[in-house]
PDB file of C-alpha atoms in Angstrom:
ATOM      1  CA  MET A   1     -15.520 -89.084   6.249  1.00 52.00           C
ATOM      2  CA  ARG A   2     -18.895 -87.516   4.723  1.00 57.00           C
ATOM      3  CA  LEU A   3     -20.138 -87.590   8.792  1.00 54.00           C
ATOM      4  CA  GLY A   4     -16.359 -86.316   9.702  1.00 58.00           C
ATOM      5  CA  LEU A   5     -17.942 -82.715   7.369  1.00 56.00           C
ATOM      6  CA  LEU A   6     -21.520 -83.117   8.554  1.00 58.00           C
ATOM      7  CA  ILE A   7     -20.391 -82.470  12.266  1.00 63.00           C
ATOM      8  CA  PRO A   8     -18.435 -79.390  11.941  1.00 60.00           C
ATOM      9  CA  LEU A   9     -20.794 -77.709   8.924  1.00 57.00           C
ATOM     10  CA  VAL A  10     -24.092 -78.424  11.560  1.00 59.00           C
ATOM     11  CA  VAL A  11     -22.344 -76.596  14.442  1.00 60.00           C
ATOM     12  CA  PHE A  12     -21.269 -73.397  12.576  1.00 58.00           C
ATOM     13  CA  LEU A  13     -25.062 -73.574  10.581  1.00 58.00           C
ATOM     14  CA  SER A  14     -26.624 -73.295  14.211  1.00 57.00           C
ATOM     15  CA  SER A  15     -24.028 -71.201  15.409  1.00 55.00           C
ATOM     16  CA  CYS A  16     -25.183 -68.657  12.859  1.00 53.00           C
ATOM     17  CA  SER A  17     -28.312 -68.812  13.869  1.00 51.00           C
ATOM     18  CA  ASN A  18     -29.719 -65.651  15.052  1.00 53.00           C
ATOM     19  CA  ASP A  19     -32.667 -65.880  15.684  1.00 53.00           C
ATOM     20  CA  GLN A  20     -32.793 -61.283  16.929  1.00 51.00           C
ATOM     21  CA  LYS A  21     -31.462 -59.374  14.795  1.00 51.00           C
ATOM     22  CA  PRO A  22     -29.419 -57.101  16.627  1.00 52.00           C
ATOM     23  CA  THR A  23     -31.892 -53.322  15.725  1.00 52.00           C
ATOM     24  CA  GLU A  24     -34.876 -55.362  17.090  1.00 54.00           C
ATOM     25  CA  PHE A  25     -35.759 -54.654  21.013  1.00 49.00           C
ATOM     26  CA  GLN A  26     -36.669 -57.362  23.132  1.00 55.00           C
ATOM     27  CA  LYS A  27     -40.698 -55.560  24.654  1.00 52.00           C
ATOM     28  CA  HIS A  28     -41.555 -55.593  28.482  1.00 52.00           C
ATOM     29  CA  THR A  29     -44.743 -55.171  29.768  1.00 54.00           C
ATOM     30  CA  VAL A  30     -44.632 -53.865  33.489  1.00 51.00           C
ATOM     31  CA  PRO A  31     -47.571 -53.148  34.879  1.00 55.00           C
ATOM     32  CA  ILE A  32     -47.485 -49.673  37.260  1.00 54.00           C
ATOM     33  CA  LYS A  33     -48.204 -50.454  40.983  1.00 56.00           C
ATOM     34  CA  SER A  34     -50.064 -47.130  42.134  1.00 67.00           C
ATOM     35  CA  ASP A  35     -50.026 -45.852  45.165  1.00 85.00           C
ATOM     36  CA  VAL A  36     -52.475 -43.332  44.988  1.00 87.00           C
ATOM     37  CA  LEU A  37     -53.899 -43.516  48.689  1.00 92.00           C
ATOM     38  CA  LEU A  38     -56.693 -40.718  48.203  1.00 93.00           C
ATOM     39  CA  GLU A  39     -57.355 -38.201  45.795  1.00 93.00           C
ATOM     40  CA  SER A  40     -59.279 -35.495  45.630  1.00 94.00           C
ATOM     41  CA  THR A  41     -59.955 -32.935  41.783  1.00 92.00           C
ATOM     42  CA  ALA A  42     -62.352 -29.187  41.695  1.00 91.00           C
ATOM     43  CA  LYS A  43     -62.025 -26.532  38.119  1.00 89.00           C
ATOM     44  CA  ARG A  44     -61.192 -23.555  38.284  1.00 84.00           C
ATOM     45  CA  PRO A  45     -61.746 -21.266  35.797  1.00 81.00           C
ATOM     46  CA  SER A  46     -57.633 -19.831  34.161  1.00 75.00           C
ATOM     47  CA  GLY A  47     -58.640 -16.112  34.232  1.00 69.00           C
ATOM     48  CA  GLY A  48     -57.378 -15.666  31.373  1.00 60.00           C
ATOM     49  CA  SER A  49     -59.433 -13.242  28.798  1.00 59.00           C
ATOM     50  CA  ASN A  50     -61.103 -17.039  28.021  1.00 62.00           C
ATOM     51  CA  ILE A  51     -63.771 -18.209  30.736  1.00 64.00           C
ATOM     52  CA  GLU A  52     -65.092 -20.887  28.735  1.00 71.00           C
ATOM     53  CA  LYS A  53     -61.271 -22.186  29.743  1.00 80.00           C
ATOM     54  CA  GLN A  54     -60.692 -23.337  33.812  1.00 87.00           C
ATOM     55  CA  GLU A  55     -57.909 -25.200  34.729  1.00 91.00           C
ATOM     56  CA  GLU A  56     -57.901 -27.984  37.033  1.00 92.00           C
ATOM     57  CA  LEU A  57     -56.956 -28.709  41.423  1.00 93.00           C
ATOM     58  CA  ARG A  58     -55.596 -32.448  41.998  1.00 94.00           C
ATOM     59  CA  LEU A  59     -54.315 -32.931  46.118  1.00 95.00           C
ATOM     60  CA  THR A  60     -53.264 -36.262  45.584  1.00 95.00           C
ATOM     61  CA  ILE A  61     -52.296 -38.484  48.388  1.00 96.00           C
ATOM     62  CA  SER A  62     -49.973 -41.781  48.013  1.00 94.00           C
ATOM     63  CA  GLY A  63     -47.732 -44.368  49.755  1.00 93.00           C
ATOM     64  CA  LYS A  64     -48.059 -46.428  51.351  1.00 92.00           C
ATOM     65  CA  THR A  65     -49.832 -45.430  54.684  1.00 94.00           C
ATOM     66  CA  ILE A  66     -52.320 -42.225  54.494  1.00 94.00           C
ATOM     67  CA  LEU A  67     -50.052 -40.791  57.720  1.00 95.00           C
ATOM     68  CA  GLU A  68     -47.099 -41.764  56.715  1.00 95.00           C
ATOM     69  CA  GLY A  69     -47.603 -40.045  52.783  1.00 95.00           C
ATOM     70  CA  THR A  70     -47.100 -37.707  50.321  1.00 95.00           C
ATOM     71  CA  ALA A  71     -48.930 -34.498  49.898  1.00 96.00           C
ATOM     72  CA  THR A  72     -48.320 -33.954  46.363  1.00 95.00           C
ATOM     73  CA  LEU A  73     -50.778 -30.451  45.366  1.00 95.00           C
ATOM     74  CA  LYS A  74     -50.964 -29.476  41.305  1.00 94.00           C
ATOM     75  CA  VAL A  75     -52.371 -26.925  39.475  1.00 93.00           C
ATOM     76  CA  ILE A  76     -53.531 -28.163  35.367  1.00 92.00           C
ATOM     77  CA  ASP A  77     -54.217 -26.073  33.250  1.00 90.00           C
ATOM     78  CA  HIS A  78     -57.008 -26.975  30.209  1.00 86.00           C
ATOM     79  CA  TYR A  79     -54.161 -28.389  28.013  1.00 89.00           C
ATOM     80  CA  GLY A  80     -53.237 -31.526  30.012  1.00 90.00           C
ATOM     81  CA  ALA A  81     -49.765 -29.015  31.181  1.00 92.00           C
ATOM     82  CA  GLU A  82     -49.441 -28.400  34.950  1.00 93.00           C
ATOM     83  CA  LEU A  83     -48.152 -25.368  36.114  1.00 92.00           C
ATOM     84  CA  ARG A  84     -47.252 -25.118  39.531  1.00 93.00           C
ATOM     85  CA  CYS A  85     -46.967 -28.934  41.645  1.00 95.00           C
ATOM     86  CA  LYS A  86     -46.674 -28.609  45.502  1.00 96.00           C
ATOM     87  CA  THR A  87     -45.306 -31.982  47.757  1.00 96.00           C
ATOM     88  CA  PHE A  88     -44.683 -32.061  51.154  1.00 97.00           C
ATOM     89  CA  PRO A  89     -45.817 -34.628  54.123  1.00 97.00           C
ATOM     90  CA  ALA A  90     -49.280 -35.522  53.453  1.00 96.00           C
ATOM     91  CA  TYR A  91     -49.130 -34.666  58.038  1.00 95.00           C
ATOM     92  CA  GLN A  92     -49.390 -31.473  57.088  1.00 95.00           C
ATOM     93  CA  LEU A  93     -52.989 -31.015  56.882  1.00 95.00           C
ATOM     94  CA  ILE A  94     -53.423 -31.591  59.867  1.00 95.00           C
ATOM     95  CA  GLN A  95     -54.742 -29.293  61.877  1.00 93.00           C
ATOM     96  CA  LYS A  96     -53.485 -28.286  65.311  1.00 93.00           C
ATOM     97  CA  ASP A  97     -56.794 -29.739  66.624  1.00 91.00           C
ATOM     98  CA  TYR A  98     -56.079 -33.387  65.752  1.00 92.00           C
ATOM     99  CA  ARG A  99     -51.515 -33.381  66.160  1.00 90.00           C
ATOM    100  CA  THR A 100     -52.368 -35.275  69.332  1.00 92.00           C
ATOM    101  CA  ALA A 101     -55.108 -37.528  68.204  1.00 93.00           C
ATOM    102  CA  ASN A 102     -54.363 -41.120  68.068  1.00 95.00           C
ATOM    103  CA  SER A 103     -53.325 -41.754  64.663  1.00 94.00           C
ATOM    104  CA  ALA A 104     -56.569 -42.987  63.753  1.00 94.00           C
ATOM    105  CA  LEU A 105     -58.646 -40.348  64.401  1.00 96.00           C
ATOM    106  CA  ARG A 106     -55.444 -38.780  62.710  1.00 95.00           C
ATOM    107  CA  GLU A 107     -56.030 -40.928  59.493  1.00 96.00           C
ATOM    108  CA  VAL A 108     -59.888 -40.012  59.045  1.00 95.00           C
ATOM    109  CA  HIS A 109     -59.098 -36.158  60.066  1.00 96.00           C
ATOM    110  CA  ILE A 110     -56.304 -36.549  56.252  1.00 96.00           C
ATOM    111  CA  ARG A 111     -58.931 -38.687  54.380  1.00 95.00           C
ATOM    112  CA  GLU A 112     -61.548 -35.348  55.393  1.00 95.00           C
ATOM    113  CA  VAL A 113     -58.938 -32.733  54.949  1.00 94.00           C
ATOM    114  CA  VAL A 114     -58.660 -34.199  50.916  1.00 95.00           C
ATOM    115  CA  GLN A 115     -62.032 -34.452  50.191  1.00 94.00           C
ATOM    116  CA  ASN A 116     -63.323 -31.018  50.734  1.00 93.00           C
ATOM    117  CA  TYR A 117     -59.712 -29.126  50.764  1.00 93.00           C
ATOM    118  CA  PHE A 118     -61.003 -26.773  47.740  1.00 90.00           C
ATOM    119  CA  GLU A 119     -63.893 -26.168  49.543  1.00 85.00           C
ATOM    120  CA  LYS A 120     -61.990 -23.306  51.055  1.00 72.00           C
ATOM    121  CA  GLU A 121     -60.490 -20.286  48.972  1.00 60.00           C
ATOM    122  CA  ASP A 122     -57.459 -19.208  51.801  1.00 55.00           C
ATOM    123  CA  ASP A 123     -56.467 -23.982  51.307  1.00 50.00           C
ATOM    124  CA  LEU A 124     -54.994 -22.892  47.580  1.00 54.00           C
ATOM    125  CA  ALA A 125     -52.824 -20.040  49.036  1.00 50.00           C
ATOM    126  CA  ILE A 126     -49.892 -23.675  48.890  1.00 52.00           C
ATOM    127  CA  LEU A 127     -49.901 -22.450  45.748  1.00 52.00           C
ATOM    128  CA  LYS A 128     -49.141 -18.899  44.903  1.00 51.00           C
TER     129      LYS A 128
END
């Protein structure tokens, strides 16, 4: 008779066991995989009354390949807030003379354009 009461009691107690409280959240760590292929940054005065405050200009190419990637041009203020953002296909960075070149030359050309992007003020017109 004791065995007959013991088995249902064990089953009942084990079913009431709760390893997690309903208010607890499971924590999952997911590694972030960066798809940034190229990046160039520069600083310029923010244009306000305080000369020491500078904006950061950032051009990144992200995606699977440089030729098929996405270019993102951002202006970030001295506090780290995004002021402007423009996104466009990376192939738009290819200058007219290189549009008929093979893919290897176009990729090298895009690398050079990104590396030297902030050297000319004309290139910054895209942010206006």
